[in-house]
Amino acid sequence: MSTEPERRRRRADVVGILEPNPHPLATVTIGIGAVVVLTVIGFFLGSVDIGLAKAFNTLHTGAVGAFTTAVYHVISPVPAIAITFVVAGVIWWRARDLRPALGFGMTIAITWLPSAVVKEIVHRARPDVALLPHPFPVQPDPGYPSGHTVYITAFVIALVWVVRETRWHQVARVAGVVAIVVVFLSVSIDAVHYPTDAAASIIWALAVAPAARVVWVDWVMPRIPFLRPREGAAVPLSRRH
């Protein structure tokens, strides 16, 4: 029979994102429920926070405006996908195991991509550029939820899970919160989204990412022969000291 130190050592030898969820059905139910509720809410928002959008947009000047515009472009879909592939590659290299890299990437994808479907279903218009003091070039797609904000929140959540058993965990949490706030403010100051678009997107990712991880890591990966757990295959990216 395994001793408690041995069990702790085995847990430390598993990259955090691969640890099974103790309540998978509840987690998936919460994720699905959040999608339904947020979708329904989206139909009723209209331009309820146009005043707040205009107030944020007054900040879009000088260095602040240049920075927020750069943030918006840096995590647009193509660069965001590239960033995800690069980070997943680093995780694969550091962990010497493909599974945490795929867990990271697919958790982001399964959280992020459905938001684009809901965006088309709800079809909430972006803030009217004619009403804004510093209008951004018109974006062709609807605004709710904000794909940029869903992406960065899902990215942070997945990365925090990956480094959970390492000395980088607290750093990732703090830096991740900062990144989410920066993106929220950027899309609001650019006024490419209503603030409620971005706020709903953070809630979306917080609820959906755990469900996405359960579906991919706990349910799908064990059924794929080359992704099944292997004894001693996954190790932390960097052991705590």
PDB file of C-alpha atoms in Angstrom:
ATOM      1  CA  MET A   1       0.000   0.000   0.000  1.00  0.00           C
ATOM      2  CA  SER A   2       1.294   3.465  -0.843  1.00  0.00           C
ATOM      3  CA  THR A   3       2.320   5.754   1.980  1.00  0.00           C
ATOM      4  CA  GLU A   4       1.123   9.366   2.168  1.00  0.00           C
ATOM      5  CA  PRO A   5       4.571  10.768   1.187  1.00  0.00           C
ATOM      6  CA  GLU A   6       4.568   8.477  -1.847  1.00  0.00           C
ATOM      7  CA  ARG A   7       1.089   9.660  -2.850  1.00  0.00           C
ATOM      8  CA  ARG A   8       2.167  13.291  -2.482  1.00  0.00           C
ATOM      9  CA  ARG A   9       5.258  12.614  -4.574  1.00  0.00           C
ATOM     10  CA  ARG A  10       3.160  11.056  -7.349  1.00  0.00           C
ATOM     11  CA  ARG A  11       0.813  14.044  -7.302  1.00  0.00           C
ATOM     12  CA  ALA A  12       3.829  16.370  -7.581  1.00  0.00           C
ATOM     13  CA  ASP A  13       4.948  14.397 -10.626  1.00  0.00           C
ATOM     14  CA  VAL A  14       1.793  15.319 -12.544  1.00  0.00           C
ATOM     15  CA  VAL A  15       1.540  18.622 -14.363  1.00  0.00           C
ATOM     16  CA  GLY A  16      -1.316  20.474 -12.685  1.00  0.00           C
ATOM     17  CA  ILE A  17      -3.621  20.654 -15.695  1.00  0.00           C
ATOM     18  CA  LEU A  18      -3.700  16.834 -15.871  1.00  0.00           C
ATOM     19  CA  GLU A  19      -5.031  16.387 -12.333  1.00  0.00           C
ATOM     20  CA  PRO A  20      -8.549  14.887 -12.526  1.00  0.00           C
ATOM     21  CA  ASN A  21     -11.432  17.102 -11.489  1.00  0.00           C
ATOM     22  CA  PRO A  22     -13.141  15.625  -8.386  1.00  0.00           C
ATOM     23  CA  HIS A  23     -16.568  16.915  -9.509  1.00  0.00           C
ATOM     24  CA  PRO A  24     -16.649  16.581 -13.307  1.00  0.00           C
ATOM     25  CA  LEU A  25     -20.415  16.457 -13.844  1.00  0.00           C
ATOM     26  CA  ALA A  26     -21.050  19.497 -11.659  1.00  0.00           C
ATOM     27  CA  THR A  27     -18.253  21.388 -13.401  1.00  0.00           C
ATOM     28  CA  VAL A  28     -19.623  20.643 -16.871  1.00  0.00           C
ATOM     29  CA  THR A  29     -23.159  21.491 -15.762  1.00  0.00           C
ATOM     30  CA  ILE A  30     -22.002  24.865 -14.458  1.00  0.00           C
ATOM     31  CA  GLY A  31     -20.201  25.536 -17.728  1.00  0.00           C
ATOM     32  CA  ILE A  32     -23.238  24.696 -19.841  1.00  0.00           C
ATOM     33  CA  GLY A  33     -25.514  26.698 -17.555  1.00  0.00           C
ATOM     34  CA  ALA A  34     -23.243  29.733 -17.798  1.00  0.00           C
ATOM     35  CA  VAL A  35     -23.284  29.585 -21.595  1.00  0.00           C
ATOM     36  CA  VAL A  36     -27.088  29.450 -21.634  1.00  0.00           C
ATOM     37  CA  VAL A  37     -27.527  32.266 -19.104  1.00  0.00           C
ATOM     38  CA  LEU A  38     -24.947  34.555 -20.697  1.00  0.00           C
ATOM     39  CA  THR A  39     -26.428  33.956 -24.137  1.00  0.00           C
ATOM     40  CA  VAL A  40     -29.925  34.892 -22.945  1.00  0.00           C
ATOM     41  CA  ILE A  41     -28.609  37.984 -21.151  1.00  0.00           C
ATOM     42  CA  GLY A  42     -26.906  39.092 -24.352  1.00  0.00           C
ATOM     43  CA  PHE A  43     -30.239  39.456 -26.145  1.00  0.00           C
ATOM     44  CA  PHE A  44     -31.407  42.069 -23.626  1.00  0.00           C
ATOM     45  CA  LEU A  45     -28.329  44.291 -23.281  1.00  0.00           C
ATOM     46  CA  GLY A  46     -28.778  46.469 -26.349  1.00  0.00           C
ATOM     47  CA  SER A  47     -26.864  49.710 -25.771  1.00  0.00           C
ATOM     48  CA  VAL A  48     -27.536  49.824 -22.033  1.00  0.00           C
ATOM     49  CA  ASP A  49     -23.959  50.848 -21.221  1.00  0.00           C
ATOM     50  CA  ILE A  50     -23.246  53.209 -24.109  1.00  0.00           C
ATOM     51  CA  GLY A  51     -22.578  55.983 -21.594  1.00  0.00           C
ATOM     52  CA  LEU A  52     -19.904  53.896 -19.902  1.00  0.00           C
ATOM     53  CA  ALA A  53     -18.442  52.950 -23.286  1.00  0.00           C
ATOM     54  CA  LYS A  54     -18.172  56.642 -24.214  1.00  0.00           C
ATOM     55  CA  ALA A  55     -16.551  57.430 -20.846  1.00  0.00           C
ATOM     56  CA  PHE A  56     -13.914  54.724 -21.356  1.00  0.00           C
ATOM     57  CA  ASN A  57     -13.317  55.899 -24.915  1.00  0.00           C
ATOM     58  CA  THR A  58     -12.408  59.412 -23.742  1.00  0.00           C
ATOM     59  CA  LEU A  59      -9.186  57.825 -22.427  1.00  0.00           C
ATOM     60  CA  HIS A  60      -8.186  56.710 -25.920  1.00  0.00           C
ATOM     61  CA  THR A  61      -5.564  59.407 -26.453  1.00  0.00           C
ATOM     62  CA  GLY A  62      -1.775  59.560 -26.676  1.00  0.00           C
ATOM     63  CA  ALA A  63       0.218  56.712 -25.147  1.00  0.00           C
ATOM     64  CA  VAL A  64      -2.843  55.114 -23.558  1.00  0.00           C
ATOM     65  CA  GLY A  65      -4.644  54.924 -26.890  1.00  0.00           C
ATOM     66  CA  ALA A  66      -1.580  53.544 -28.648  1.00  0.00           C
ATOM     67  CA  PHE A  67      -1.119  50.904 -25.951  1.00  0.00           C
ATOM     68  CA  THR A  68      -4.729  49.718 -25.898  1.00  0.00           C
ATOM     69  CA  THR A  69      -4.810  49.522 -29.698  1.00  0.00           C
ATOM     70  CA  ALA A  70      -1.596  47.466 -29.654  1.00  0.00           C
ATOM     71  CA  VAL A  71      -3.089  45.086 -27.081  1.00  0.00           C
ATOM     72  CA  TYR A  72      -6.160  44.641 -29.268  1.00  0.00           C
ATOM     73  CA  HIS A  73      -4.032  43.745 -32.295  1.00  0.00           C
ATOM     74  CA  VAL A  74      -1.578  41.501 -30.412  1.00  0.00           C
ATOM     75  CA  ILE A  75      -4.300  39.109 -29.263  1.00  0.00           C
ATOM     76  CA  SER A  76      -6.406  39.219 -32.388  1.00  0.00           C
ATOM     77  CA  PRO A  77      -7.236  35.677 -33.581  1.00  0.00           C
ATOM     78  CA  VAL A  78      -4.175  34.943 -35.745  1.00  0.00           C
ATOM     79  CA  PRO A  79      -1.547  36.210 -33.255  1.00  0.00           C
ATOM     80  CA  ALA A  80      -3.476  34.601 -30.386  1.00  0.00           C
ATOM     81  CA  ILE A  81      -3.403  31.209 -32.093  1.00  0.00           C
ATOM     82  CA  ALA A  82       0.323  31.618 -32.756  1.00  0.00           C
ATOM     83  CA  ILE A  83       0.977  32.559 -29.119  1.00  0.00           C
ATOM     84  CA  THR A  84      -0.980  29.522 -27.942  1.00  0.00           C
ATOM     85  CA  PHE A  85       1.014  27.187 -30.197  1.00  0.00           C
ATOM     86  CA  VAL A  86       4.324  28.648 -28.992  1.00  0.00           C
ATOM     87  CA  VAL A  87       3.418  28.350 -25.307  1.00  0.00           C
ATOM     88  CA  ALA A  88       2.084  24.826 -25.836  1.00  0.00           C
ATOM     89  CA  GLY A  89       5.374  23.946 -27.517  1.00  0.00           C
ATOM     90  CA  VAL A  90       7.323  25.259 -24.541  1.00  0.00           C
ATOM     91  CA  ILE A  91       5.114  23.241 -22.178  1.00  0.00           C
ATOM     92  CA  TRP A  92       5.716  20.103 -24.251  1.00  0.00           C
ATOM     93  CA  TRP A  93       9.471  20.703 -24.218  1.00  0.00           C
ATOM     94  CA  ARG A  94       9.679  21.490 -20.493  1.00  0.00           C
ATOM     95  CA  ALA A  95       7.343  18.704 -19.332  1.00  0.00           C
ATOM     96  CA  ARG A  96       8.728  16.162 -21.831  1.00  0.00           C
ATOM     97  CA  ASP A  97       5.123  15.095 -22.354  1.00  0.00           C
ATOM     98  CA  LEU A  98       2.639  16.060 -25.072  1.00  0.00           C
ATOM     99  CA  ARG A  99      -0.378  15.661 -22.792  1.00  0.00           C
ATOM    100  CA  PRO A 100      -0.088  18.869 -20.725  1.00  0.00           C
ATOM    101  CA  ALA A 101       0.636  20.854 -23.896  1.00  0.00           C
ATOM    102  CA  LEU A 102      -2.535  19.534 -25.519  1.00  0.00           C
ATOM    103  CA  GLY A 103      -4.456  20.006 -22.281  1.00  0.00           C
ATOM    104  CA  PHE A 104      -3.384  23.639 -22.256  1.00  0.00           C
ATOM    105  CA  GLY A 105      -4.150  24.325 -25.908  1.00  0.00           C
ATOM    106  CA  MET A 106      -7.433  22.459 -26.106  1.00  0.00           C
ATOM    107  CA  THR A 107      -8.768  23.961 -22.884  1.00  0.00           C
ATOM    108  CA  ILE A 108      -8.274  27.379 -24.447  1.00  0.00           C
ATOM    109  CA  ALA A 109      -9.781  26.326 -27.784  1.00  0.00           C
ATOM    110  CA  ILE A 110     -12.884  24.652 -26.320  1.00  0.00           C
ATOM    111  CA  THR A 111     -13.498  27.702 -24.118  1.00  0.00           C
ATOM    112  CA  TRP A 112     -12.816  30.283 -26.815  1.00  0.00           C
ATOM    113  CA  LEU A 113     -14.349  28.949 -30.046  1.00  0.00           C
ATOM    114  CA  PRO A 114     -17.955  28.527 -28.825  1.00  0.00           C
ATOM    115  CA  SER A 115     -17.971  32.212 -27.857  1.00  0.00           C
ATOM    116  CA  ALA A 116     -17.689  33.051 -31.564  1.00  0.00           C
ATOM    117  CA  VAL A 117     -20.826  30.992 -32.232  1.00  0.00           C
ATOM    118  CA  VAL A 118     -22.742  32.768 -29.458  1.00  0.00           C
ATOM    119  CA  LYS A 119     -21.512  36.090 -30.835  1.00  0.00           C
ATOM    120  CA  GLU A 120     -23.270  35.349 -34.127  1.00  0.00           C
ATOM    121  CA  ILE A 121     -26.409  34.076 -32.373  1.00  0.00           C
ATOM    122  CA  VAL A 122     -26.805  37.104 -30.084  1.00  0.00           C
ATOM    123  CA  HIS A 123     -25.570  39.538 -32.742  1.00  0.00           C
ATOM    124  CA  ARG A 124     -25.200  42.465 -30.373  1.00  0.00           C
ATOM    125  CA  ALA A 125     -23.891  45.500 -32.242  1.00  0.00           C
ATOM    126  CA  ARG A 126     -20.643  47.095 -31.137  1.00  0.00           C
ATOM    127  CA  PRO A 127     -20.715  50.668 -29.756  1.00  0.00           C
ATOM    128  CA  ASP A 128     -21.876  53.132 -32.415  1.00  0.00           C
ATOM    129  CA  VAL A 129     -18.739  54.873 -33.716  1.00  0.00           C
ATOM    130  CA  ALA A 130     -20.818  57.987 -34.470  1.00  0.00           C
ATOM    131  CA  LEU A 131     -21.323  58.445 -30.722  1.00  0.00           C
ATOM    132  CA  LEU A 132     -17.706  57.935 -29.665  1.00  0.00           C
ATOM    133  CA  PRO A 133     -15.142  60.691 -29.082  1.00  0.00           C
ATOM    134  CA  HIS A 134     -12.263  58.573 -30.429  1.00  0.00           C
ATOM    135  CA  PRO A 135     -13.813  55.889 -32.662  1.00  0.00           C
ATOM    136  CA  PHE A 136     -11.856  52.772 -33.566  1.00  0.00           C
ATOM    137  CA  PRO A 137     -12.129  51.466 -37.150  1.00  0.00           C
ATOM    138  CA  VAL A 138     -15.452  49.682 -37.541  1.00  0.00           C
ATOM    139  CA  GLN A 139     -15.200  45.959 -36.772  1.00  0.00           C
ATOM    140  CA  PRO A 140     -17.301  43.742 -39.068  1.00  0.00           C
ATOM    141  CA  ASP A 141     -18.497  41.159 -36.535  1.00  0.00           C
ATOM    142  CA  PRO A 142     -20.870  41.496 -33.542  1.00  0.00           C
ATOM    143  CA  GLY A 143     -19.458  42.327 -30.129  1.00  0.00           C
ATOM    144  CA  TYR A 144     -20.957  40.005 -27.503  1.00  0.00           C
ATOM    145  CA  PRO A 145     -19.088  38.278 -26.015  1.00  0.00           C
ATOM    146  CA  SER A 146     -15.598  39.682 -26.547  1.00  0.00           C
ATOM    147  CA  GLY A 147     -13.414  37.018 -28.129  1.00  0.00           C
ATOM    148  CA  HIS A 148     -10.258  38.846 -27.036  1.00  0.00           C
ATOM    149  CA  THR A 149     -11.364  38.785 -23.398  1.00  0.00           C
ATOM    150  CA  VAL A 150     -12.530  35.170 -23.491  1.00  0.00           C
ATOM    151  CA  TYR A 151      -9.185  34.192 -25.007  1.00  0.00           C
ATOM    152  CA  ILE A 152      -6.943  35.947 -22.488  1.00  0.00           C
ATOM    153  CA  THR A 153      -8.986  34.704 -19.531  1.00  0.00           C
ATOM    154  CA  ALA A 154      -8.940  31.116 -20.801  1.00  0.00           C
ATOM    155  CA  PHE A 155      -5.207  31.415 -21.538  1.00  0.00           C
ATOM    156  CA  VAL A 156      -4.488  32.606 -17.991  1.00  0.00           C
ATOM    157  CA  ILE A 157      -6.630  29.904 -16.386  1.00  0.00           C
ATOM    158  CA  ALA A 158      -5.003  27.133 -18.433  1.00  0.00           C
ATOM    159  CA  LEU A 159      -1.484  28.423 -17.768  1.00  0.00           C
ATOM    160  CA  VAL A 160      -2.124  28.712 -14.022  1.00  0.00           C
ATOM    161  CA  TRP A 161      -3.246  25.079 -14.037  1.00  0.00           C
ATOM    162  CA  VAL A 162      -0.119  23.999 -15.935  1.00  0.00           C
ATOM    163  CA  VAL A 163       2.246  25.612 -13.414  1.00  0.00           C
ATOM    164  CA  ARG A 164       0.156  24.761 -10.343  1.00  0.00           C
ATOM    165  CA  GLU A 165       2.791  22.438  -8.898  1.00  0.00           C
ATOM    166  CA  THR A 166       5.724  24.770  -9.578  1.00  0.00           C
ATOM    167  CA  ARG A 167       7.280  27.823  -8.007  1.00  0.00           C
ATOM    168  CA  TRP A 168       5.766  29.928 -10.815  1.00  0.00           C
ATOM    169  CA  HIS A 169       2.191  29.379  -9.691  1.00  0.00           C
ATOM    170  CA  GLN A 170       1.733  32.576  -7.681  1.00  0.00           C
ATOM    171  CA  VAL A 171       3.559  34.646 -10.294  1.00  0.00           C
ATOM    172  CA  ALA A 172       1.267  33.268 -13.011  1.00  0.00           C
ATOM    173  CA  ARG A 173      -1.826  34.058 -10.965  1.00  0.00           C
ATOM    174  CA  VAL A 174      -0.836  37.656 -10.292  1.00  0.00           C
ATOM    175  CA  ALA A 175       0.440  38.326 -13.812  1.00  0.00           C
ATOM    176  CA  GLY A 176      -2.643  36.632 -15.227  1.00  0.00           C
ATOM    177  CA  VAL A 177      -5.044  38.851 -13.302  1.00  0.00           C
ATOM    178  CA  VAL A 178      -3.115  41.884 -14.517  1.00  0.00           C
ATOM    179  CA  ALA A 179      -3.311  40.629 -18.119  1.00  0.00           C
ATOM    180  CA  ILE A 180      -7.070  40.093 -17.894  1.00  0.00           C
ATOM    181  CA  VAL A 181      -7.611  43.583 -16.454  1.00  0.00           C
ATOM    182  CA  VAL A 182      -5.399  45.105 -19.157  1.00  0.00           C
ATOM    183  CA  VAL A 183      -7.392  43.404 -21.929  1.00  0.00           C
ATOM    184  CA  PHE A 184     -10.716  44.354 -20.328  1.00  0.00           C
ATOM    185  CA  LEU A 185      -9.634  47.988 -20.170  1.00  0.00           C
ATOM    186  CA  SER A 186      -8.108  47.903 -23.655  1.00  0.00           C
ATOM    187  CA  VAL A 187     -11.218  46.672 -25.462  1.00  0.00           C
ATOM    188  CA  SER A 188     -13.336  49.087 -23.401  1.00  0.00           C
ATOM    189  CA  ILE A 189     -11.094  52.102 -24.019  1.00  0.00           C
ATOM    190  CA  ASP A 190     -10.860  51.279 -27.722  1.00  0.00           C
ATOM    191  CA  ALA A 191     -14.680  50.957 -27.507  1.00  0.00           C
ATOM    192  CA  VAL A 192     -14.562  47.978 -29.839  1.00  0.00           C
ATOM    193  CA  HIS A 193     -16.725  46.353 -27.167  1.00  0.00           C
ATOM    194  CA  TYR A 194     -19.153  47.541 -24.559  1.00  0.00           C
ATOM    195  CA  PRO A 195     -17.776  47.017 -21.028  1.00  0.00           C
ATOM    196  CA  THR A 196     -20.569  44.496 -20.485  1.00  0.00           C
ATOM    197  CA  ASP A 197     -19.257  42.497 -23.471  1.00  0.00           C
ATOM    198  CA  ALA A 198     -15.884  42.179 -21.772  1.00  0.00           C
ATOM    199  CA  ALA A 199     -17.296  41.521 -18.287  1.00  0.00           C
ATOM    200  CA  ALA A 200     -19.544  38.736 -19.603  1.00  0.00           C
ATOM    201  CA  SER A 201     -16.538  37.253 -21.387  1.00  0.00           C
ATOM    202  CA  ILE A 202     -14.547  36.974 -18.161  1.00  0.00           C
ATOM    203  CA  ILE A 203     -17.484  35.210 -16.488  1.00  0.00           C
ATOM    204  CA  TRP A 204     -17.808  32.957 -19.558  1.00  0.00           C
ATOM    205  CA  ALA A 205     -14.189  31.818 -19.390  1.00  0.00           C
ATOM    206  CA  LEU A 206     -14.215  31.350 -15.601  1.00  0.00           C
ATOM    207  CA  ALA A 207     -17.208  29.015 -15.910  1.00  0.00           C
ATOM    208  CA  VAL A 208     -16.474  27.318 -19.231  1.00  0.00           C
ATOM    209  CA  ALA A 209     -12.705  26.704 -18.970  1.00  0.00           C
ATOM    210  CA  PRO A 210     -13.025  24.181 -16.095  1.00  0.00           C
ATOM    211  CA  ALA A 211     -15.726  22.354 -18.062  1.00  0.00           C
ATOM    212  CA  ALA A 212     -13.576  22.416 -21.200  1.00  0.00           C
ATOM    213  CA  ARG A 213     -10.673  20.936 -19.244  1.00  0.00           C
ATOM    214  CA  VAL A 214     -12.894  18.131 -17.897  1.00  0.00           C
ATOM    215  CA  VAL A 215     -14.215  17.285 -21.358  1.00  0.00           C
ATOM    216  CA  TRP A 216     -10.799  17.212 -23.021  1.00  0.00           C
ATOM    217  CA  VAL A 217      -8.371  16.101 -20.305  1.00  0.00           C
ATOM    218  CA  ASP A 218     -10.546  13.843 -18.156  1.00  0.00           C
ATOM    219  CA  TRP A 219     -12.920  12.399 -20.751  1.00  0.00           C
ATOM    220  CA  VAL A 220     -11.395  12.566 -24.230  1.00  0.00           C
ATOM    221  CA  MET A 221      -7.637  12.176 -23.735  1.00  0.00           C
ATOM    222  CA  PRO A 222      -7.823   8.861 -21.831  1.00  0.00           C
ATOM    223  CA  ARG A 223      -9.680   7.390 -24.831  1.00  0.00           C
ATOM    224  CA  ILE A 224      -6.911   8.315 -27.255  1.00  0.00           C
ATOM    225  CA  PRO A 225      -4.230   5.595 -27.069  1.00  0.00           C
ATOM    226  CA  PHE A 226      -1.151   7.808 -27.384  1.00  0.00           C
ATOM    227  CA  LEU A 227      -2.558  10.342 -24.875  1.00  0.00           C
ATOM    228  CA  ARG A 228      -3.374   7.890 -22.104  1.00  0.00           C
ATOM    229  CA  PRO A 229      -1.468   8.415 -18.832  1.00  0.00           C
ATOM    230  CA  ARG A 230       1.947   6.811 -18.753  1.00  0.00           C
ATOM    231  CA  GLU A 231       3.818   6.086 -15.558  1.00  0.00           C
ATOM    232  CA  GLY A 232       6.282   8.898 -14.885  1.00  0.00           C
ATOM    233  CA  ALA A 233       5.559  10.679 -18.183  1.00  0.00           C
ATOM    234  CA  ALA A 234       4.454  14.050 -16.858  1.00  0.00           C
ATOM    235  CA  VAL A 235       6.733  16.055 -14.607  1.00  0.00           C
ATOM    236  CA  PRO A 236       6.375  19.588 -13.357  1.00  0.00           C
ATOM    237  CA  LEU A 237       7.874  22.338 -15.477  1.00  0.00           C
ATOM    238  CA  SER A 238      10.040  23.441 -12.588  1.00  0.00           C
ATOM    239  CA  ARG A 239      10.020  21.947  -9.127  1.00  0.00           C
ATOM    240  CA  ARG A 240       9.373  24.159  -6.128  1.00  0.00           C
ATOM    241  CA  HIS A 241      12.349  24.666  -3.874  1.00  0.00           C
TER     242      HIS A 241
END
